[in-house]
Structure formats: C-alpha cells, structure tokens
XYZ file of C-alpha atoms in Angstrom:
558
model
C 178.526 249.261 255.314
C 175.866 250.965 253.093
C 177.446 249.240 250.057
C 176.687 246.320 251.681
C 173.003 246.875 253.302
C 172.741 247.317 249.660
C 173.581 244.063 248.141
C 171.615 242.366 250.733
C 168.367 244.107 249.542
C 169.067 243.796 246.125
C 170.807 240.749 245.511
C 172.339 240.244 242.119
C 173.127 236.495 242.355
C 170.206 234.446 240.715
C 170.286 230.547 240.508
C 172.400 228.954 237.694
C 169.536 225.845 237.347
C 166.407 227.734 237.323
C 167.631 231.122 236.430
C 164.789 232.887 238.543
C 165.285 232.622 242.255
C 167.690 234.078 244.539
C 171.000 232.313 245.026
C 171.100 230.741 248.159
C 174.094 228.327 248.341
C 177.349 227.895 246.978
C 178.393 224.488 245.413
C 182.459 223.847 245.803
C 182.260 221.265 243.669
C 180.522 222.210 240.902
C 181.486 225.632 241.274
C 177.829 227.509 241.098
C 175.345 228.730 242.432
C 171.855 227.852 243.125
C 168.569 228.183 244.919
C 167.965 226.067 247.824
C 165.068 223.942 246.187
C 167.394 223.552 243.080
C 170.295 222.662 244.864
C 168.314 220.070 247.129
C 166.897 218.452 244.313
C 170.196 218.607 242.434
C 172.215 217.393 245.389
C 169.597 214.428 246.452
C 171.134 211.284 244.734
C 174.948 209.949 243.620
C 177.859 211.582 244.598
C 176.236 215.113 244.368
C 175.073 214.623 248.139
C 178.862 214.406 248.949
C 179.555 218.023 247.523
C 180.268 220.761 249.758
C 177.732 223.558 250.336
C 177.877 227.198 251.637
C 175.449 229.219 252.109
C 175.178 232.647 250.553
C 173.235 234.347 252.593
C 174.206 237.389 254.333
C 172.301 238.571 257.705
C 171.652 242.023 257.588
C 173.543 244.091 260.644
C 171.785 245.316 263.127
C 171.470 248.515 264.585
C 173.862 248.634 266.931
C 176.306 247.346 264.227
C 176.626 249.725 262.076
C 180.238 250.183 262.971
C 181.150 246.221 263.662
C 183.461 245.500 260.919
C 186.053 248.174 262.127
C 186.052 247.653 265.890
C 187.727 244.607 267.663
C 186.314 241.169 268.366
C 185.493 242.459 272.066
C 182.897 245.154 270.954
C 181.361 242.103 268.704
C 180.675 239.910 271.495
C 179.347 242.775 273.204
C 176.915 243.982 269.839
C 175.947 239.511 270.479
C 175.133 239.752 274.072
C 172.269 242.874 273.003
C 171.122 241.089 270.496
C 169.907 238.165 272.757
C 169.027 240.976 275.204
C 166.461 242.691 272.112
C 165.252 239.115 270.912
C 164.234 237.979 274.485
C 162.293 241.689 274.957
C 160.641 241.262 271.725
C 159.751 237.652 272.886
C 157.537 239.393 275.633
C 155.526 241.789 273.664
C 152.455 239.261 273.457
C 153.745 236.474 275.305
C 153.070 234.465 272.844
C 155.993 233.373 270.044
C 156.101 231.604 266.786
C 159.369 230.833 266.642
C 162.965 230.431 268.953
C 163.927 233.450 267.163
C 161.724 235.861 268.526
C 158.713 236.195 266.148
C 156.049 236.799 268.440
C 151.707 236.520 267.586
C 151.392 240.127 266.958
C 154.278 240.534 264.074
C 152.998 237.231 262.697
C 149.460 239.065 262.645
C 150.702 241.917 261.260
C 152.061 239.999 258.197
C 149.441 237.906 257.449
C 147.100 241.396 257.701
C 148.784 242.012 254.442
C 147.243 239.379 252.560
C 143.786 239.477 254.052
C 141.227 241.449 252.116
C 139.039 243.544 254.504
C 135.216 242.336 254.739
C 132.441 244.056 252.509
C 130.381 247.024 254.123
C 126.778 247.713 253.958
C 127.459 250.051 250.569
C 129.888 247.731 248.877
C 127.555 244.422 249.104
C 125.518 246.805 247.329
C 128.263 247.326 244.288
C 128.449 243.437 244.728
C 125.124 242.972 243.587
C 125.450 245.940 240.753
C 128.756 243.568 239.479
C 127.627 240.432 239.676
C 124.186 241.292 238.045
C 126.028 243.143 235.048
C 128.359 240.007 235.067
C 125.743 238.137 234.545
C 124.065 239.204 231.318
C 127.781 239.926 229.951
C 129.019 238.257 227.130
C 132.226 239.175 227.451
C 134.721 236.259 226.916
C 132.387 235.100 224.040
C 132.939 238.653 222.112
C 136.362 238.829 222.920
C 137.988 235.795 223.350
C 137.788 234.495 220.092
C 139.793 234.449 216.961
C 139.211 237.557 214.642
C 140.425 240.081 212.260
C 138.848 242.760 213.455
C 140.894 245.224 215.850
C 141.118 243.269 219.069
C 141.487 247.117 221.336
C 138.234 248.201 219.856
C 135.786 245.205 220.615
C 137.619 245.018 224.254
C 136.818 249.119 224.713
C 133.187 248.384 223.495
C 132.635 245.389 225.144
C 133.707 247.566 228.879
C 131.665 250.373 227.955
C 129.005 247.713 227.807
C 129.762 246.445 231.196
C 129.788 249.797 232.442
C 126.527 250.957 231.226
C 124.899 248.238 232.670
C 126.395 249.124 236.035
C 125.099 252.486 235.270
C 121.739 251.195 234.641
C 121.228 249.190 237.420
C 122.353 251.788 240.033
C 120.156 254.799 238.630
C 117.007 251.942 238.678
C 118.069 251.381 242.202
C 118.848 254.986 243.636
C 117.426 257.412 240.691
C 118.968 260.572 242.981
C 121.856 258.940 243.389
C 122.293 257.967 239.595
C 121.023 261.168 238.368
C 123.977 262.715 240.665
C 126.897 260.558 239.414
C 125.711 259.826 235.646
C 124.791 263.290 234.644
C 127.481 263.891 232.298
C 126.977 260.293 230.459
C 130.686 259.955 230.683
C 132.257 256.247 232.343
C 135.555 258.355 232.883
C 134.271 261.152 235.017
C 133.008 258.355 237.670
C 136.343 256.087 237.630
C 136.006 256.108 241.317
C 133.137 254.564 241.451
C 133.818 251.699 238.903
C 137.264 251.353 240.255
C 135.589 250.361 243.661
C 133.015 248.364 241.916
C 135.511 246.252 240.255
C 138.122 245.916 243.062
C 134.879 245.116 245.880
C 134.203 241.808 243.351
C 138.030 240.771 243.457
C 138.005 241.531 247.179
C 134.759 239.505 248.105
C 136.119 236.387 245.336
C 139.037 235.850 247.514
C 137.225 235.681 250.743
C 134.429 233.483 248.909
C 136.204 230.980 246.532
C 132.887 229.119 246.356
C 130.904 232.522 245.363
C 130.852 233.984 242.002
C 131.657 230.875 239.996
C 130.673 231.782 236.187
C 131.123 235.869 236.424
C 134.671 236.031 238.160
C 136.348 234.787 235.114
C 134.903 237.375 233.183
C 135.813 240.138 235.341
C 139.320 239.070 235.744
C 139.510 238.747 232.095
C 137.840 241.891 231.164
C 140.300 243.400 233.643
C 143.679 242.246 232.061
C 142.566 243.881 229.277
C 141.797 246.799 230.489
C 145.496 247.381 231.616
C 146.572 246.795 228.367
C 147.758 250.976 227.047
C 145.692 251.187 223.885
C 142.181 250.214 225.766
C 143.316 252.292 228.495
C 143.757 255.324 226.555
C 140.707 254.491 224.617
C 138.605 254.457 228.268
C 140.694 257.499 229.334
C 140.276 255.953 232.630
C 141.990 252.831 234.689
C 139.800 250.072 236.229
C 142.340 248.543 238.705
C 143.278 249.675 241.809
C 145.146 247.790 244.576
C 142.807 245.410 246.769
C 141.868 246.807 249.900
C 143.620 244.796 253.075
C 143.421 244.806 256.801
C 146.696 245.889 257.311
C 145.904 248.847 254.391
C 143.247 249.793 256.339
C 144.825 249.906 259.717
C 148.085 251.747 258.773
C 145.920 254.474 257.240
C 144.693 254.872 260.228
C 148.044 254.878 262.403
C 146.105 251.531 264.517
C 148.310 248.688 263.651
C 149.001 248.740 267.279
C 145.138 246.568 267.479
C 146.937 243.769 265.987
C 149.751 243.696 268.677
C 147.399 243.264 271.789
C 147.197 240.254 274.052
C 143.403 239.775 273.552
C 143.254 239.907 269.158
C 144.299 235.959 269.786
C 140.755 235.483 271.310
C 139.115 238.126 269.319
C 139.388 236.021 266.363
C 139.726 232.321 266.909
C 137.419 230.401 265.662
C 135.167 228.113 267.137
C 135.558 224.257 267.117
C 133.102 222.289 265.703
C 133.407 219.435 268.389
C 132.499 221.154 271.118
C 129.440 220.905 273.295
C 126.902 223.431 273.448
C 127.567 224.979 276.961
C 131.342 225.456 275.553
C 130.425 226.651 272.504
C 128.449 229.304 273.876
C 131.215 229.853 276.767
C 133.760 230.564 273.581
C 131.522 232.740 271.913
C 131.030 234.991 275.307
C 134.813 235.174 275.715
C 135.297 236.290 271.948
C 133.060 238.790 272.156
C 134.303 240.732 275.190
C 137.700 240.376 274.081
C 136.477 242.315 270.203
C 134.508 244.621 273.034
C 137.606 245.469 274.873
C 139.177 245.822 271.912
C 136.865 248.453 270.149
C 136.565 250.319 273.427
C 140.505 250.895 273.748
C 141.757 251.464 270.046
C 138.650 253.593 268.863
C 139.522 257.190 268.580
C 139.484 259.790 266.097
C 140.621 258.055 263.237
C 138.994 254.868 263.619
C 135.333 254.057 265.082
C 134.633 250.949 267.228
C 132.600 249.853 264.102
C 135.666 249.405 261.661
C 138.120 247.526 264.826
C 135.207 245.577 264.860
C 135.235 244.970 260.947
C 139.177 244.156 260.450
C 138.607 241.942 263.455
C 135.935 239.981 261.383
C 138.058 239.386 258.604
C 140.719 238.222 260.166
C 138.421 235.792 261.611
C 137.400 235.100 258.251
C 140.976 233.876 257.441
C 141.153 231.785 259.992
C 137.710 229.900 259.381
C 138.980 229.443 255.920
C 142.180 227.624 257.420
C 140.135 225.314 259.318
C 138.085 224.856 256.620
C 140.273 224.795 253.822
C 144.237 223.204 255.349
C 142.794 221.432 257.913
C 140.788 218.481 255.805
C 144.218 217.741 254.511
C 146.039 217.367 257.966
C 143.626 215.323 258.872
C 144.078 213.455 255.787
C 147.861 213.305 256.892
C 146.522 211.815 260.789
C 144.481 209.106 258.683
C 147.601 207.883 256.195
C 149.532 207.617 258.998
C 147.533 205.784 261.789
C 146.095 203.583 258.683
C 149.107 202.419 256.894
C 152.770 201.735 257.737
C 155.020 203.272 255.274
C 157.797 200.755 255.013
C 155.992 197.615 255.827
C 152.387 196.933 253.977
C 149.859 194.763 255.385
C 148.410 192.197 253.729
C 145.871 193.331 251.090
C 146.613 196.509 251.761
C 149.573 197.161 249.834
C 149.536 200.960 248.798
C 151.738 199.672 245.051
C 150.560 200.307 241.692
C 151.298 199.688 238.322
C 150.855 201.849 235.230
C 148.644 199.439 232.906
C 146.733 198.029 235.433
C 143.014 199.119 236.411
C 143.884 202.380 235.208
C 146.946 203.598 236.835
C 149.583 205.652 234.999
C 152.417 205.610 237.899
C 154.079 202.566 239.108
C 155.276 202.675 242.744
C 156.168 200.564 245.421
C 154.203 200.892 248.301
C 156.488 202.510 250.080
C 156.656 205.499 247.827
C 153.270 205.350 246.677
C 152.875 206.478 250.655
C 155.242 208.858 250.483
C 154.061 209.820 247.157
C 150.239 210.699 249.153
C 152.324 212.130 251.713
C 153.881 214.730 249.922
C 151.018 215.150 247.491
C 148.998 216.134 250.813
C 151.841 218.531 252.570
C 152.392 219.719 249.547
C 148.360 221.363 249.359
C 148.088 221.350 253.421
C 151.389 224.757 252.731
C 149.429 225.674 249.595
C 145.935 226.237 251.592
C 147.770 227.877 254.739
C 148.826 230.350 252.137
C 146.401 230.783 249.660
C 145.427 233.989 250.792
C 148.602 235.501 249.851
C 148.906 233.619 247.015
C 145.903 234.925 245.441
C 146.885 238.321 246.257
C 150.100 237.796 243.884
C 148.229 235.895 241.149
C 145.489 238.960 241.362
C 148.512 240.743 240.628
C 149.861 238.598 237.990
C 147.327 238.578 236.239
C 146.620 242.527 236.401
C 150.084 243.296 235.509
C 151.338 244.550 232.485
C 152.515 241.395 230.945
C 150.692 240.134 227.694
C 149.264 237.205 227.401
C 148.590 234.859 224.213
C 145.405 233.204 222.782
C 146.275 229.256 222.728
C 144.047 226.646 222.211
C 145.699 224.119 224.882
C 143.233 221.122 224.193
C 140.562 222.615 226.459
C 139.658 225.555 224.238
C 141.154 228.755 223.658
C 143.215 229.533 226.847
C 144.908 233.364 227.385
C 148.546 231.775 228.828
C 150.254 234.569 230.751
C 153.523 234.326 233.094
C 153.160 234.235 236.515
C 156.405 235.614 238.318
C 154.959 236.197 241.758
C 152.892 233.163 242.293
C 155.776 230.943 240.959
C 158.383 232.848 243.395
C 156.285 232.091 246.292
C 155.165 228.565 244.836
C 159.320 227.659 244.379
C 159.962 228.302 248.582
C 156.690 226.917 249.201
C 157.462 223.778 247.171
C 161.056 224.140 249.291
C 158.901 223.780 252.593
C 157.279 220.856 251.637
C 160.078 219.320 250.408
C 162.110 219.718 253.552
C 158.727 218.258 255.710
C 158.595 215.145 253.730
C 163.156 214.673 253.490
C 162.358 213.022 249.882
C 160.708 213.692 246.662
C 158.573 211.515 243.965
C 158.128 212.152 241.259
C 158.377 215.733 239.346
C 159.062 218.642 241.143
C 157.718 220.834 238.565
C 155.264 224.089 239.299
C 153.357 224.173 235.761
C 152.415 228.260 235.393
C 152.043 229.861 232.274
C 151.961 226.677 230.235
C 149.577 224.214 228.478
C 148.858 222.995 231.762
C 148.376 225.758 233.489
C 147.760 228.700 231.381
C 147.881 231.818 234.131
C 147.747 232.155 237.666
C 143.333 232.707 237.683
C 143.541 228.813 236.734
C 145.758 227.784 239.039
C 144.313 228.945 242.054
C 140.973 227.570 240.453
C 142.903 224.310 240.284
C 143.967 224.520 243.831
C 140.320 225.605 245.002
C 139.471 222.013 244.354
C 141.258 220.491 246.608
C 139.099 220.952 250.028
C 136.055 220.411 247.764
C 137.675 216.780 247.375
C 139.121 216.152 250.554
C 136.396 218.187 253.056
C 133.343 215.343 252.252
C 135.938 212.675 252.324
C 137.176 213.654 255.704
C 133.501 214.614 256.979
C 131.879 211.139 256.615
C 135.515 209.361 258.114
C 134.368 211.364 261.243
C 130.686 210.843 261.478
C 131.065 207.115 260.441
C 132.153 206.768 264.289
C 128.521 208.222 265.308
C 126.896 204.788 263.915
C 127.815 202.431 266.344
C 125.096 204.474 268.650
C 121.978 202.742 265.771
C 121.850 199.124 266.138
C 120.707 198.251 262.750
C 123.457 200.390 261.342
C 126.056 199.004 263.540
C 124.783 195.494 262.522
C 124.899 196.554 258.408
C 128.432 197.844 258.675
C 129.583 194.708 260.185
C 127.885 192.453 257.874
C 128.755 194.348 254.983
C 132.366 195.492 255.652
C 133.430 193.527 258.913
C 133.212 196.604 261.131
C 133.503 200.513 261.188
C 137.095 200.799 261.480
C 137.542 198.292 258.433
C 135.609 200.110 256.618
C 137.930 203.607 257.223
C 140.673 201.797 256.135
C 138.881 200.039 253.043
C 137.904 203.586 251.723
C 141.542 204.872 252.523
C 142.861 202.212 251.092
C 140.838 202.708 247.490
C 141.643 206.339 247.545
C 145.121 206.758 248.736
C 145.725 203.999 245.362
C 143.411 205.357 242.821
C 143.089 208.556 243.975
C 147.029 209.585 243.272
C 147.151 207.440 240.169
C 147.813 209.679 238.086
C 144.423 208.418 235.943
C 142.947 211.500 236.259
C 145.300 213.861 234.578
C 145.826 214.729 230.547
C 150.134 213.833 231.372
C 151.921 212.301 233.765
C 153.151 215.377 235.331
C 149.774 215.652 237.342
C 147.655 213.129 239.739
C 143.983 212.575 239.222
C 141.175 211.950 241.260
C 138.951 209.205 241.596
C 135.436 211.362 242.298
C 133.752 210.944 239.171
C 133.789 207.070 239.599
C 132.844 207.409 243.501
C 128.755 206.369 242.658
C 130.217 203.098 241.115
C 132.430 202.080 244.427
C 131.381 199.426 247.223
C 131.275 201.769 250.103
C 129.080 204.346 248.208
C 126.071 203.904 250.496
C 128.266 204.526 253.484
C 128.819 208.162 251.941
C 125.084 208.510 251.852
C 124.462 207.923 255.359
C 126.825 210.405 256.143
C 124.952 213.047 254.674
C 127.390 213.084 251.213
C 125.442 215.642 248.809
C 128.379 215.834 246.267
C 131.869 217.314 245.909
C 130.294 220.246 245.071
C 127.876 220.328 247.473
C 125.140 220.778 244.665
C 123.227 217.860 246.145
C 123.005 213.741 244.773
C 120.436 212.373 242.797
C-alpha cells in the first residue's frame, strides 16, 4: 500500500502528445497515453471519438483503508458506507459547500489564501515608496538589456548596487537615525533583510495593483531574474528573493487558519454591489463590519492581534473586489452574446460571419462559429481572471527561478524569452475547463509561453491584464445606456439616430463581437485582435461619451 500511495504522488506517466502533463487516460485504440486536454482535442473529430478511453487515475485510499486490498468485499462496503458518513460531516463544517463532494467555503478559503498576497502595512507602504522612487530614476533595462561584449555578470552586479544605494539614500534622507543604524557598515550584504523585504513588498503590492507600477515593475522583475543567476549572486554575496508573503503564510505561522473556517469570514469579506441603494449599501457595510468585529474579538490571542485578523481579512476582500472587477465584465459579456444573438440561427443583418480579406478580417467563420468562437474566447479569460491570482504567483515564480533566459529580438525589440513550466501547467487544465464549458473548440488550442509571442510569463500576465481594461468600459456604458430613457432629449437622439436604446446594444455588440475577434489585431493568426484603437472612428462613438467613456486606459479622452 505505501508502494502505491507512492505512485499516486509521484506519477511517472506523462502524456505521449504534449510530453509535459500528467497522463490522465488510456487510449485502447491507439494504445497511449495522454492528458485529458490532449486526448479531447485528439479524440474530437473522425473515428477517433469512437476509441475507447480509460481513465488513469488512481484515488488515493483513505484512512480507514489502509488495509482494503487484503480484506473481503464485506469490510469494503463497510470502509464505503464511512466514507459517505465523513463527506456528509465535512459538508456541515460551514454549512456552506462548493461542491456534491464535500468541499465546503472554509477549505475553498483556505486554498485560495495561498495565492493571495497579504495587504501592505504602515512600514512597508513606506519601502513602497523607497522602491518605486529608486525604480524610477533606474536605468536598468537600458544598461543591461542590450547587446555587448563586455561581461554581462559585472554590469548586472553594478547596475544592483546602483539600485541599492539609491534605496539607501532615500531611507537615511527620510529617517537619518534609522539610516545611520542600518547603513553604518556601507555594506548592501549586511542589510539583505531589509532589501529582501523591499523587493518582495513591490512584487506583493504589483499583484494586488495590476494597474499600479506600470513603467518600474518591469525593471524590478528583470533586475530580479538576474539576480538569481549564481555568478551575480556570489558577486552580491547576498540573495534578493524571498518567497511572497500570503494570507495563508501568515495565518499558519500563527497556528489561526482556523479564522478562515468560521461561519461569519463569508460576510467578513464580500464585497459590496454596486447596484444597490444607499440604505442597503450602508445596511451591508454594518453587517460586514460586525462580522470582521466578531471575528477579531474571538481569534485574537497571543500570537495574533485583532489588528492583523483584521488585515488578512482585508485582503481577502481585496481578491474578491478584483473578481468582480476583473471576471465579472466578461460574464456579463457572456449574458449580452447570448440574450443578443442566436447561435445557430442569425438574424437578418446581424449575421456574426466573416471573411479573411474583407474589411480587415483574417479568420473566416460562419456565424455560427464565429459565436462560438466569442464564446470561448470570453470563457476562456472569464477562468483566466478567476485565477489570476494564482497564476501570477507561479509566473512570479517562473520567472525568479533558476532557468536562463535568452536575449531575442522577436520583432518588438529585444525580448529575454524564458520557459514557463508552472504557468503553462496550470494554463493546460485551465484551457481543459474552458474547453469542457464551451463542448467544442475553434480554432488553435495553443498556450504561446516562452516563444516569439510570448516571451516569459511577466508578458503574459501583462497580456492578460488587458483584458478587463477592454471589456470593463465596454460593459459599463451597455449598463448606463439604460439610465437615458429618464432625459427626454436623449431618449429622442437615440431613437432618431439608432432606432432606440436596445438597437443600439445590439448595433455595438454586433460591431464588436465581428471585428473585435477578427483576428486584425494580432502579428499571426494564432491570436485575436481588438478593435479599440479604431473605436473614435465608429458610429456609436458619441454614445460612449455620454456614458462617461474616458479611455481604455482610463487616462482620460481628448
């Protein structure tokens, strides 16, 4: 039984298509093994979907099994009925379940907590402001990445003393005691504490932020894969990466995990709707803070003040505003496709089918799978954005780890392409997911990472932080347009100019679901584009305007 707890932890078997993932299912036919998103895509057309599969996974024993394969076929229906017995008692720890199969709020909590970094302190904005001034006035990618002849460790080591004697700098002209205390010696590596925090507090506050720190993260994640590279870190004597700081870090070290598991955390960090009136709004607000109040008053001992509950309780509020700010444009995208257009059956002049050739498209599709095409396109990002938390936790990673990278001009400039084995991992069952939502596929299937198209995981979740910045002013103004039926003048203007609100939802729908996922947009035809740069130039610009529509950037329209 140990041999085998063994080989279910550490599974040998790796897919025979993509050579990376897990085996998952047996093929009789062709007589290998593969993945489950290989073998679906594999297995999708021809006489392939007639094959016979088998899956290969193995359920771990429980407990109470330890013993099951030598006793009799009683004793195993026995070892069943406590099973159901343990999976209905773990249903009732919080009442509240994610699943049939027993995975209940608090152990969903618990492994989200993982992922979510832990929200900045009083003394750590401070550091924040130390980085991201010294980030500022840094020229590090210009000194570095660049080709030269000159020894490559040498210029990275001077350009990080640099960095770090700025930090210096501006902490001793902000707290001379302080700075006098720490940078007595003149040495970086007796205070690798205190750039170690530094560093990790700007990683930390990016991820919770992805509209913050725009121009400087790039060089601190850059100067940071470099410093993890052995001959700069011998030459610093010291390392500049440590792990990022999570909730669920912070609560284990303090034996409190047991805060995440109570009735009341639901409350304690939901966030509050934005269509709500102002009595209920203020009703919500009430009940969330007595429940964080009860919280802090039961958990706090010892080993944890009120204070800090109260802290890891705001950031994992935090994750869920960024949720509803972030997935939720793109299920309401979804609500809009749907209700909109019929997926089979277009109406007419409002066929979703393009052509490649014709006003700029570089896909041709039927209506019906341009739709589905949209569809996917927009499940596909809505599973992306639910976890982007944790996947920027494994690109941080990536891109920290000890694999080199290479200096490649891709067509936009010199770009540092790097593998990404954890984000593509998680990007292969995520791509799975969506896959099995939407029953078909258009199109590639391909996760570009660590190519021309997508040098290393920082760009990719760059590329990926662009998609609520698209979608989130699109969304906004289909919502308020409703709110102009109240002007008279307005009302009157809509239905002059575009025969009524709710023709002119569909109008803009219409142009964007077609040119928006054209494909027009992209440097291949492995990619879709987007239609935002042309917006200014369309019909129902002016409708955008009286919306409120400052930009997709929010940087404000001239």
């Amino acid at each position: 039984m140990e041999n085998l707890a063994e080989s279910v932890e550490n599974p040998l078997s790796f897919c025979v298509e993509c050579k990376d993932q897990e085996a998952a299912i047996f093929c009789e036919q062709c007589d290998e093994d593969f993945c489950e998103v290989c073998h679906g895509m594999l297995h999708r057309t021809g006489n392939r979907r007639k094959h016979t599969p088998k899956s290969l996974r193995v359920k771990p024993p429980t407990e109470s099994a330890s013993v099951a394969a030598e006793e009799s076929h009683g004793q195993e229906n026995s070892q069943l009925k406590n099973q159901v017995k343990n999976s209905q008692s773990s249903m009732e720890l919080d009442g509240t379940v994610i699943s049939g199969g027993g995975y209940t709020y608090g152990e969903w909590l618990t492994a989200r907590a993982k992922t979510v970094p832990l929200r900045l302190d009083s003394q750590e904005r401070n550091m924040l402001r130390l980085l991201d001034a010294a980030l500022n006035v840094s020229e590090y990618t210009d000194k570095i990445d660049i080709i030269s002849y000159t020894n490559k460790a040498k210029r990275i080591f001077q350009q990080i003393k640099e960095l770090c004697a700025i930090i210096s700098g501006l902490l001793v002209a902000g707290d001379y005691k302080l700075g006098n205390q720490l940078f007595a010696k003149g040495n970086a590596r007796d205070n690798e504490d205190l750039f170690q925090r530094v560093f990790e507090v700007g990683r930390r506050f990016k991820i919770m932020n992805p509209e913050k720190m725009r121009s400087t993260y790039g060089k601190l994640m850059h100067m940071l894969m470099d410093s993890v590279i052995p001959e700069v870190e011998e030459l610093l004597g010291f390392s500049c990466v440590i792990p990022i700081k999570t909730v669920y870090d912070f609560l284990k070290q303090r034996d409190s995990i047991d805060v995440l598991h109570d009735d009341k955390v639901a409350l304690a960090i939901r966030e509050t709707p934005y269509d709500l009136t102002r009595e209920q709004v203020n009703a919500q607000i009430q009940r969330k803070r007595k429940s964080i109040e009860y919280l802090c008053t039961k958990y706090a001992n010892d080993q944890i003040s009120a204070t800090d509950i109260e802290r890891c309780l705001a950031s994992l509020s935090d994750n869920h505003a960024y949720l509803k700010m972030n997935r939720d444009p793109c299920e309401r995208m979804i609500k809009y496709l749907s209700k909109y257009f019929n997926p089979a059956k277009p109406e007419n002049n409002y066929s979703l089918a393009i052509i490649a050739g014709r006003h700029g498209h570089r896909l041709t599709h039927t209506h019906s799978n341009q739709y589905a095409y949209v569809h996917q396109s927009l499940t596909l990002w809505c599973e992306m954005l639910n976890e982007m938390f944790m996947l920027w936790s494994l690109a941080d990673s990536d891109l920290l780890s000890s694999s080199p990278y290479r200096l490649t001009n891709t067509g936009q400039g010199l770009q540092r392409i790097q593998t990404c084995p954890g984000v593509s991992r998680t990007m292969q069952k995520i791509l799975g997911r969506a896959q099995k939502k939407g029953g078909s596929w258009i199109g590639s299937c391909a996760v570009h990472l660590g190519d021309k198209n997508v040098p290393n995981s920082f760009t990719f979740i760059d590329k990926y932080n662009q998609v609520s910045r698209i979608l989130t002013p699109i969304v906004s103004m289909l919502d308020k347009l409703d709110a102009l039926e109240q002007d008279e003048e307005l009302s009157a203007y809509m239905e002059e100019s575009f025969g009524g609100i709710d023709k002119c939802k569909k109008d803009i729908l219409y142009d964007f679901f077609r040119f928006g996922f054209n494909g027009s947009g992209a440097d291949n035809y492995f990619d879709a584009g987007s239609w935002c740069s042309m917006i200014e130039k369309k019909d129902y610009f002016p409708v955008f305007l009286l919306t409120g529509f400052i930009g997709f950037d929010g940087g404000g329209w001239n």
